[in-house]
Coordinates of C-alpha atoms in Angstrom, one line a residue:
M1 CA 33.8 -3.8 33.8
D2 CA 35.3 -4.5 37.2
E3 CA 33.8 -7.6 38.9
G4 CA 30.5 -6.9 37.2
K5 CA 30.0 -3.7 39.1
M6 CA 28.7 -0.7 37.2
D7 CA 30.3 2.6 38.3
E8 CA 27.9 5.4 37.7
N9 CA 30.9 7.8 37.3
E10 CA 32.2 5.9 34.2
W11 CA 28.8 5.8 32.4
G12 CA 26.6 8.4 30.9
Y13 CA 23.3 8.6 29.1
H14 CA 23.8 8.1 25.4
G15 CA 20.4 7.8 23.8
E16 CA 17.3 5.6 23.6
G17 CA 14.4 4.4 21.5
N18 CA 11.0 3.1 22.3
K19 CA 12.3 -0.3 23.5
S20 CA 15.7 0.3 24.9
L21 CA 18.0 2.8 26.7
V22 CA 21.8 3.1 26.0
V23 CA 24.6 4.3 28.3
A24 CA 28.1 4.9 27.1
H25 CA 31.4 4.3 28.9
A26 CA 33.6 7.4 29.3
Q27 CA 36.9 5.7 28.2
R28 CA 36.1 2.5 26.5
C29 CA 34.4 2.4 23.1
V30 CA 31.5 0.4 24.4
V31 CA 27.8 1.0 25.3
L32 CA 25.4 -1.0 27.4
R33 CA 21.8 -1.4 26.0
F34 CA 19.0 -1.9 28.6
L35 CA 15.5 -3.0 27.6
K36 CA 12.4 -0.9 28.4
F37 CA 8.9 -2.1 28.7
P38 CA 5.5 -0.4 29.0
P39 CA 4.2 -0.1 32.6
N40 CA 2.9 -3.3 34.1
R41 CA 4.5 -5.4 31.4
K42 CA 7.7 -6.4 33.1
K43 CA 9.3 -9.7 32.2
T44 CA 11.2 -12.3 34.2
S45 CA 15.0 -12.5 34.1
E46 CA 14.7 -15.6 31.9
E47 CA 12.5 -13.9 29.4
I48 CA 14.8 -10.8 29.2
F49 CA 17.8 -13.1 28.7
Q50 CA 16.0 -14.9 25.8
H51 CA 14.9 -11.6 24.4
L52 CA 18.5 -10.3 24.3
Q53 CA 19.8 -13.7 23.0
N54 CA 17.3 -13.4 20.1
I55 CA 18.6 -9.9 19.3
V56 CA 22.2 -11.3 19.1
D57 CA 21.3 -14.3 17.1
F58 CA 19.2 -12.4 14.5
G59 CA 22.0 -9.9 14.0
K60 CA 24.6 -12.6 13.7
N61 CA 22.8 -15.2 11.7
V62 CA 20.6 -13.0 9.5
M63 CA 21.5 -9.4 9.1
K64 CA 25.2 -9.9 9.1
E65 CA 24.7 -12.4 6.3
F66 CA 22.7 -10.0 4.3
L67 CA 24.6 -6.8 4.9
G68 CA 28.2 -7.9 5.6
E69 CA 30.2 -8.5 8.8
N70 CA 32.0 -5.2 8.7
Y71 CA 28.7 -3.3 8.9
V72 CA 26.8 -5.3 11.6
H73 CA 27.9 -5.4 15.2
C74 CA 25.9 -7.9 17.1
G75 CA 27.4 -7.7 20.6
A76 CA 28.3 -10.5 23.0
D77 CA 25.9 -13.2 24.1
P78 CA 24.0 -11.9 27.1
S79 CA 25.4 -14.6 29.4
P80 CA 26.7 -14.0 33.0
A81 CA 30.2 -14.6 31.7
G82 CA 29.7 -12.1 28.9
V83 CA 27.8 -8.9 29.6
Q84 CA 25.8 -9.5 32.7
V85 CA 25.9 -6.3 34.8
A86 CA 25.4 -6.4 38.5
M87 CA 23.5 -3.2 39.3
E88 CA 22.7 -1.8 42.7
S89 CA 19.1 -0.6 42.9
S90 CA 20.3 2.8 44.2
C91 CA 22.5 3.1 41.1
L92 CA 20.0 2.2 38.4
S93 CA 16.3 2.4 39.3
C94 CA 13.7 3.9 37.0
T95 CA 12.0 5.4 39.9
D96 CA 15.1 6.9 41.5
P97 CA 15.2 10.7 40.8
Q98 CA 19.0 10.6 41.3
L99 CA 19.3 8.4 38.1
F100 CA 17.4 11.0 36.0
S101 CA 19.6 13.8 37.2
L102 CA 22.7 11.7 36.7
L103 CA 22.0 10.6 33.1
C104 CA 19.9 13.5 32.0
F105 CA 16.9 11.6 30.5
P106 CA 14.7 13.6 28.2
E107 CA 11.3 14.0 29.8
S108 CA 9.6 12.7 26.7
R109 CA 11.3 9.4 27.2
C110 CA 10.1 8.7 30.8
D111 CA 6.9 6.9 29.9
K112 CA 8.3 3.3 30.1
D113 CA 10.0 1.3 32.8
L114 CA 13.7 0.5 32.5
D115 CA 14.8 -3.1 33.2
T116 CA 17.1 -2.8 36.2
L117 CA 16.4 -6.1 38.0
S118 CA 17.3 -8.9 35.6
G119 CA 21.0 -8.1 35.7
Y120 CA 21.3 -8.4 31.9
A121 CA 22.2 -5.9 29.2
L122 CA 23.9 -6.0 25.8
C123 CA 27.4 -4.8 25.5
L124 CA 28.0 -3.3 22.1
P125 CA 30.6 -1.2 20.4
N126 CA 30.0 2.6 20.5
L127 CA 29.2 3.2 16.9
A128 CA 29.8 7.0 17.3
R129 CA 33.5 6.1 17.4
L130 CA 35.7 4.6 14.8
Q131 CA 35.4 0.8 14.9
T132 CA 39.0 -0.1 15.3
Y133 CA 40.2 0.2 18.8
R134 CA 38.7 -0.8 22.2
F135 CA 39.6 2.5 23.8
A136 CA 38.6 6.0 22.7
E137 CA 41.2 7.7 20.6
H138 CA 42.6 11.1 21.5
R139 CA 41.5 12.7 18.3
P140 CA 38.3 14.5 17.3
I141 CA 35.5 12.2 16.1
L142 CA 32.5 13.2 14.0
C143 CA 29.6 10.8 13.6
V144 CA 26.5 11.2 11.4
E145 CA 23.5 8.9 12.1
I146 CA 21.0 8.6 9.3
K147 CA 17.8 6.7 9.3
P148 CA 17.2 6.4 5.5
K149 CA 13.8 4.6 5.6
C150 CA 12.2 2.7 2.7
G151 CA 14.0 3.3 -0.6
F152 CA 11.4 2.0 -3.1
I153 CA 7.8 2.4 -4.1
P154 CA 5.5 -0.7 -3.9
F155 CA 5.0 -2.5 -7.2
S156 CA 2.8 -5.3 -6.0
S157 CA -0.5 -6.0 -7.8
D158 CA -2.1 -6.4 -4.3
V159 CA -1.9 -2.6 -3.8
T160 CA -5.4 -1.2 -4.0
H161 CA -4.6 2.5 -4.1
E162 CA -2.9 3.7 -7.3
M163 CA -1.3 6.5 -5.4
K164 CA 0.9 4.0 -3.6
H165 CA 2.5 3.3 -7.0
K166 CA 3.4 6.9 -7.4
V167 CA 4.2 8.4 -4.0
C168 CA 6.5 6.8 -1.5
R169 CA 5.4 5.8 2.1
Y170 CA 7.7 8.4 3.7
C171 CA 6.4 11.4 1.8
M172 CA 2.8 10.4 2.4
H173 CA 3.4 9.8 6.1
Q174 CA 4.9 13.2 6.6
H175 CA 1.5 14.9 6.0
L176 CA -0.2 12.7 8.6
K177 CA 2.6 13.3 11.2
V178 CA 2.4 17.1 10.8
A179 CA -1.4 17.0 11.0
T180 CA -1.3 15.0 14.3
G181 CA 1.4 17.3 15.8
K182 CA 4.3 14.8 15.6
W183 CA 6.3 17.4 13.6
K184 CA 5.9 21.1 12.9
Q185 CA 6.6 21.1 9.2
I186 CA 7.0 18.6 6.4
S187 CA 10.5 17.5 5.5
K188 CA 11.7 17.9 1.9
Y189 CA 13.6 14.6 2.3
C190 CA 12.6 11.7 0.0
P191 CA 14.3 8.3 0.5
L192 CA 14.1 7.6 -3.2
D193 CA 16.5 10.5 -3.8
L194 CA 19.0 9.2 -1.4
Y195 CA 18.8 5.6 -2.8
S196 CA 19.0 6.8 -6.4
G197 CA 22.8 6.8 -6.6
N198 CA 22.5 10.1 -8.5
K199 CA 24.8 12.5 -6.7
Q200 CA 22.6 15.5 -7.5
R201 CA 19.6 13.8 -5.9
M202 CA 21.6 12.5 -3.0
Y203 CA 23.0 16.0 -2.2
F204 CA 19.4 17.3 -2.1
A205 CA 18.2 14.5 0.1
L206 CA 21.0 15.0 2.7
K207 CA 20.6 18.8 2.7
S208 CA 16.9 18.2 3.3
L209 CA 17.6 16.0 6.3
L210 CA 19.9 18.7 7.7
Q211 CA 17.2 21.3 7.2
E212 CA 14.5 19.2 8.9
A213 CA 16.2 16.4 10.8
Q214 CA 13.2 15.1 12.7
N215 CA 14.4 11.7 14.1
N216 CA 16.1 10.7 10.8
L217 CA 19.4 12.5 11.3
K218 CA 21.7 13.1 14.3
I219 CA 25.3 14.4 14.4
F220 CA 27.7 13.6 17.3
K221 CA 31.0 15.3 18.1
N222 CA 33.3 13.2 20.3
G223 CA 30.3 11.1 21.3
E224 CA 28.1 14.1 22.3
L225 CA 25.0 15.0 20.3
I226 CA 25.5 18.4 18.7
Y227 CA 22.7 18.3 16.0
G228 CA 19.4 16.6 15.6
C229 CA 15.8 16.8 16.9
K230 CA 15.9 16.3 20.7
D231 CA 12.2 16.7 21.1
A232 CA 9.2 16.4 18.8
R233 CA 8.4 20.1 19.1
S234 CA 11.9 21.6 18.9
P235 CA 12.4 24.3 16.3
V236 CA 14.6 23.7 13.3
A237 CA 18.2 23.6 14.4
D238 CA 20.6 26.4 13.5
W239 CA 23.0 25.7 10.7
S240 CA 25.4 28.4 11.7
E241 CA 25.9 26.7 15.1
L242 CA 26.4 23.4 13.4
A243 CA 28.9 24.9 11.0
H244 CA 30.8 26.3 14.0
H245 CA 31.2 22.7 15.3
L246 CA 32.2 21.3 11.9
K247 CA 34.5 24.0 10.6
P248 CA 37.7 22.6 12.4
F249 CA 37.0 19.2 10.7
F250 CA 36.6 20.5 7.1
F251 CA 38.7 23.7 7.2
P252 CA 41.5 23.0 9.7
S253 CA 43.7 25.9 8.5
N254 CA 41.0 28.3 9.6
G255 CA 41.3 30.3 6.4
L256 CA 37.5 30.5 6.0
A257 CA 35.8 33.6 7.4
S258 CA 32.6 33.3 9.3
G259 CA 29.2 34.2 8.1
P260 CA 26.6 32.7 5.6
H261 CA 29.2 31.9 3.0
C262 CA 31.2 29.9 5.6
T263 CA 28.1 28.1 6.8
R264 CA 27.2 27.1 3.2
A265 CA 30.7 25.9 2.5
V266 CA 30.9 23.8 5.6
I267 CA 27.5 22.2 5.0
R268 CA 28.4 21.5 1.4
E269 CA 31.6 19.7 2.4
L270 CA 29.7 17.6 4.9
V271 CA 27.1 16.6 2.4
R272 CA 29.8 15.6 -0.2
V273 CA 31.8 13.6 2.3
I274 CA 28.7 11.7 3.5
T275 CA 27.7 11.0 -0.1
R276 CA 31.1 9.6 -1.0
V277 CA 31.1 7.4 2.1
L278 CA 27.6 6.1 1.3
L279 CA 28.6 5.2 -2.2
S280 CA 31.8 3.4 -1.0
G281 CA 32.2 -0.1 0.3
S282 CA 33.2 -3.6 -0.7
D283 CA 32.1 -5.7 2.3
K284 CA 30.7 -8.9 1.0
G285 CA 27.2 -10.0 2.0
R286 CA 24.5 -12.2 0.4
A287 CA 22.0 -9.4 -0.3
G288 CA 23.4 -9.1 -3.9
T289 CA 22.3 -12.7 -4.7
L290 CA 19.2 -12.6 -2.5
R291 CA 16.8 -13.7 -5.2
S292 CA 16.6 -14.3 -9.0
G293 CA 14.7 -12.3 -11.5
P294 CA 14.9 -8.6 -12.4
G295 CA 16.5 -6.1 -10.1
L296 CA 15.0 -2.9 -8.7
R297 CA 11.4 -2.5 -9.8
G298 CA 8.8 0.2 -9.5
P299 CA 9.1 3.9 -10.5
P300 CA 12.5 5.4 -10.0
V301 CA 11.1 8.8 -8.8
C302 CA 8.6 9.7 -6.1
E303 CA 6.0 12.2 -7.5
A304 CA 5.9 14.0 -4.1
S305 CA 9.6 14.6 -3.9
P306 CA 10.2 18.4 -3.8
F307 CA 13.3 17.8 -5.9
S308 CA 11.3 16.1 -8.6
R309 CA 8.4 18.6 -8.4
S310 CA 10.8 21.6 -8.7
L311 CA 12.3 20.2 -11.9
R312 CA 8.9 19.4 -13.4
C313 CA 7.8 23.1 -12.8
Q314 CA 10.9 24.1 -14.8
G315 CA 9.9 21.7 -17.6
K316 CA 12.9 19.3 -16.8
N317 CA 13.0 15.6 -16.1
T318 CA 14.2 14.2 -12.8
P319 CA 17.6 12.5 -13.2
E320 CA 16.8 8.8 -12.8
R321 CA 18.7 6.2 -10.7
S322 CA 22.4 6.2 -11.6
G323 CA 22.6 2.9 -9.8
L324 CA 24.1 2.2 -6.4
P325 CA 27.4 0.3 -6.4
K326 CA 26.6 -3.3 -5.3
G327 CA 29.2 -3.2 -2.6
C328 CA 27.8 -0.2 -0.8
L329 CA 25.6 -0.4 2.3
L330 CA 22.7 1.5 0.7
Y331 CA 22.5 -1.1 -2.0
K332 CA 22.5 -4.0 0.4
T333 CA 20.0 -2.4 2.7
L334 CA 17.6 -1.7 -0.3
Q335 CA 17.9 -5.3 -1.4
V336 CA 16.8 -6.5 2.1
Q337 CA 14.0 -4.0 2.1
M338 CA 12.7 -5.4 -1.1
L339 CA 11.9 -8.7 0.5
D340 CA 8.6 -7.0 1.0
L341 CA 7.3 -7.9 -2.4
L342 CA 3.6 -8.0 -1.7
D343 CA 3.2 -4.8 0.4
I344 CA 1.3 -5.0 3.7
E345 CA -1.9 -5.2 1.7
G346 CA -0.9 -8.5 0.1
L347 CA 0.8 -9.7 3.3
Y348 CA -2.0 -9.2 5.8
P349 CA -4.3 -12.0 4.4
L350 CA -1.4 -14.4 4.8
Y351 CA -0.9 -13.2 8.4
R352 CA -4.5 -14.0 9.1
R353 CA -4.0 -17.5 7.7
V354 CA -1.2 -18.1 10.1
E355 CA -3.2 -16.6 13.0
R356 CA -6.2 -18.9 12.3
Y357 CA -3.9 -21.9 12.4
L358 CA -2.2 -20.8 15.7
E359 CA -5.6 -20.3 17.3
E360 CA -6.3 -24.0 16.6
F361 CA -2.8 -25.3 17.3
P362 CA -1.0 -22.8 19.7
E363 CA 1.8 -25.2 20.4
E364 CA 3.0 -24.8 16.7
R365 CA 4.2 -21.3 17.3
K366 CA 7.6 -22.6 18.4
T367 CA 7.8 -25.0 15.5
L368 CA 7.2 -22.1 13.1
Q369 CA 10.0 -20.1 14.7
I370 CA 7.9 -17.0 15.2
D371 CA 9.7 -16.2 18.4
G372 CA 13.0 -17.7 17.4
P373 CA 15.5 -19.2 17.4
Y374 CA 16.9 -17.0 14.7
D375 CA 19.5 -19.5 13.5
E376 CA 21.0 -20.6 10.2
A377 CA 17.8 -22.6 9.5
F378 CA 15.7 -19.5 9.9
Y379 CA 18.0 -17.6 7.5
Q380 CA 17.9 -20.4 4.9
R381 CA 14.1 -20.3 4.9
L382 CA 14.2 -16.7 3.9
L383 CA 16.1 -17.7 0.7
D384 CA 13.6 -20.4 -0.3
L385 CA 12.5 -19.7 -3.9
S386 CA 9.4 -21.9 -4.0
T387 CA 6.6 -20.1 -6.0
E388 CA 3.4 -22.2 -5.8
D389 CA 0.8 -21.4 -3.2
D390 CA -0.6 -24.7 -1.9
G391 CA -2.9 -23.0 0.6
T392 CA -1.0 -24.3 3.7
V393 CA 0.1 -22.4 6.8
A394 CA 3.7 -23.3 6.0
F395 CA 3.4 -21.5 2.7
A396 CA 1.8 -18.5 4.2
L397 CA 4.6 -18.2 6.7
T398 CA 7.5 -19.1 4.5
K399 CA 6.6 -18.7 0.8
V400 CA 4.1 -17.0 -1.4
G401 CA 4.1 -17.2 -5.2
R402 CA 3.7 -14.0 -7.3
S403 CA 4.8 -14.7 -10.9
F404 CA 8.5 -15.5 -10.5
Q405 CA 9.0 -14.2 -6.9
K406 CA 7.9 -15.1 -3.4
H407 CA 7.1 -13.4 -0.2
T408 CA 6.8 -14.5 3.4
V409 CA 5.5 -13.3 6.7
Q410 CA 9.0 -13.8 8.1
Q411 CA 10.5 -12.0 5.1
Y412 CA 8.2 -9.1 5.7
R413 CA 9.5 -8.8 9.3
V414 CA 13.1 -8.8 8.0
A415 CA 12.2 -6.2 5.3
M416 CA 10.6 -3.9 7.9
T417 CA 13.7 -4.2 10.0
A418 CA 15.8 -3.0 7.1
K419 CA 13.4 -0.1 6.4
D420 CA 13.8 1.2 9.9
C421 CA 17.5 0.7 10.5
S422 CA 20.1 3.5 11.1
I423 CA 23.4 4.0 9.4
M424 CA 26.3 5.4 11.5
I425 CA 29.2 7.1 9.7
A426 CA 32.2 7.9 11.9
L427 CA 34.8 10.3 10.6
S428 CA 38.2 11.3 12.0
P429 CA 40.7 13.7 10.5
C430 CA 43.7 11.8 9.2
L431 CA 47.0 12.4 11.1
Q432 CA 49.9 13.9 9.1
D433 CA 51.6 10.5 9.0
A434 CA 48.6 8.3 8.1
S435 CA 50.6 5.9 5.9
S436 CA 50.3 3.1 8.5
D437 CA 46.5 3.7 8.9
Q438 CA 44.7 0.7 7.4
R439 CA 41.3 2.2 7.6
P440 CA 39.4 3.5 4.5
I441 CA 40.0 7.2 3.7
V442 CA 37.6 9.7 2.2
P443 CA 38.8 13.1 0.9
S444 CA 37.3 16.5 1.3
S445 CA 38.4 19.8 -0.3
R446 CA 40.9 20.7 2.5
S447 CA 41.3 17.5 4.6
R448 CA 41.1 13.7 4.6
F449 CA 39.1 11.4 6.9
A450 CA 39.5 7.9 8.2
F451 CA 36.0 6.5 8.4
S452 CA 33.9 3.5 9.4
V453 CA 30.3 2.7 8.5
S454 CA 28.0 0.6 10.7
V455 CA 24.3 -0.3 11.0
L456 CA 22.2 -0.3 14.1
D457 CA 18.5 -0.7 15.1
L458 CA 18.5 -4.2 13.6
D459 CA 16.0 -5.9 16.1
L460 CA 13.6 -8.1 14.1
K461 CA 10.2 -6.4 13.9
P462 CA 7.6 -8.2 16.1
Y463 CA 5.2 -10.6 14.5
E464 CA 2.4 -9.0 16.5
S465 CA 3.0 -5.6 14.9
I466 CA 1.6 -6.7 11.5
P467 CA -2.0 -5.7 12.2
H468 CA -0.8 -2.3 13.4
Q469 CA 1.2 -1.8 10.2
Y470 CA -1.9 -2.8 8.2
K471 CA -4.1 -0.2 9.9
L472 CA -1.4 2.5 9.8
D473 CA -0.9 2.0 6.1
G474 CA -4.5 2.6 5.4
K475 CA -4.6 5.6 7.7
I476 CA -1.6 7.2 5.9
V477 CA -2.9 6.6 2.4
N478 CA -6.5 7.7 3.2
Y479 CA -5.3 11.0 4.8
Y480 CA -3.0 11.7 1.9
L481 CA -5.8 11.1 -0.7
K482 CA -8.4 13.2 1.2
T483 CA -6.2 16.2 1.8
V484 CA -3.0 16.6 -0.2
H485 CA -4.0 14.8 -3.4
A486 CA -7.5 16.4 -3.3
K487 CA -6.0 19.8 -2.9
D488 CA -3.6 19.3 -5.8
A489 CA -6.6 18.2 -8.0
T490 CA -8.5 21.3 -7.0
V491 CA -5.6 23.6 -7.9
M492 CA -5.3 21.9 -11.3
S493 CA -9.0 22.2 -11.9
T494 CA -9.0 25.9 -11.0
R495 CA -6.1 26.5 -13.4
F496 CA -7.9 24.7 -16.2
K497 CA -11.1 26.7 -15.6
E498 CA -9.1 30.0 -15.7
S499 CA -7.6 28.9 -19.0
E500 CA -11.2 28.4 -20.3
D501 CA -12.2 31.9 -19.3
C502 CA -9.3 33.5 -21.2
T503 CA -10.1 35.7 -24.3
L504 CA -7.7 35.7 -27.2
V505 CA -7.6 39.2 -28.9
L506 CA -6.0 39.4 -32.3
H507 CA -4.8 42.8 -33.6
K508 CA -4.3 43.6 -37.3
V509 CA -0.6 44.2 -38.0

């Protein structure tokens, strides 16, 4: 960036979430991330600087240790010598109509104020590009962004609803989201299928995401969004249009005719390549040795998964977990997710214990590192294997005994972060002479791709969000029990009654 100035002609709107907005550079493989805040909740420059510093520190000292340095890109420290961006108010002002026309903000995202006054932003690599060079390569790039969500069913004895031991959170939440108008129809995707390691189940999960992307899947071509839900009420995207974009990547010789057969063939190739990439990897992180005791617990299959239900109707058993390779990103992510050993129902009483202590001694909030710093000491406390509850606040915040395991309020925040992260898979067709290319390669039927895998959305979940998560969990489960499960029980009861009314007639032969 020249002299700290931000040229609006070099930057374009890239995307955003609830708490930040991202703009991408036209030539360089970098993006700038700006913070957003609810109206009337603006922060000082010092507070914004510390907020960004915490994001960098948590990624560097915690998530990079768990997931591996090749997958986690933390960005530079938000210092004036690093990524401070001097912005003219006429160039970036959340109330300036010129900005909205310049960057093409979705109207549904204009409910929060963009920080344009502090002068700070995070400079990060553009994960929609291959993570090798500083500048954009002059070759086509395909990027698939997946938000896999939580990959296991709670097994804690603190769970009060038996249904939570049978149906995953994602599948239950789908019904509430459709009922409240968030989405138009229920997705067939179930995270347990993707995390199973079984290719048949993974194929079904990825195809389900493609059929009903919601906000869990996006596809970019040369940095531009070509597929994914752009608005909560958009109709299901057209596969034929997607296949038109993808055909040159997977069938470069153009020997495949157009039509439904072509579309299915292209989608099938995409799903197979993504599956191979997700099962690959050897980047070392500490997640594999996160804790002692048995590995993945809980049921291997979600009872609400359409894949499982379909097989049960055919009288077949669902293929169980084949086991994820320990070096792959899905395995590492799942291990971090499983720091949530008590479920929110077991965690909430501990949160209340900490809250009562802080009400009496508010100055201890800093000592307990609730707001940081997220340093090596914070990371080491996550690995503490103490198992005896002595009734103290320190125990509630840092360790909780349950048989041979432990859980913490801080661990829960880290686990929730892993449950909501996104995986970015960048693919680029290999050049004819790719012998000098040191990047990993994944084959398809007609071509080969250099690829890179990264993780984003790794901001530590706020401590203050725990009460909201507790209330939302109850709302999701209660709605599912009152509607879906009750409906299924009624159907089964009707079928049983019909069987009682049957008359068996025997004829003499």
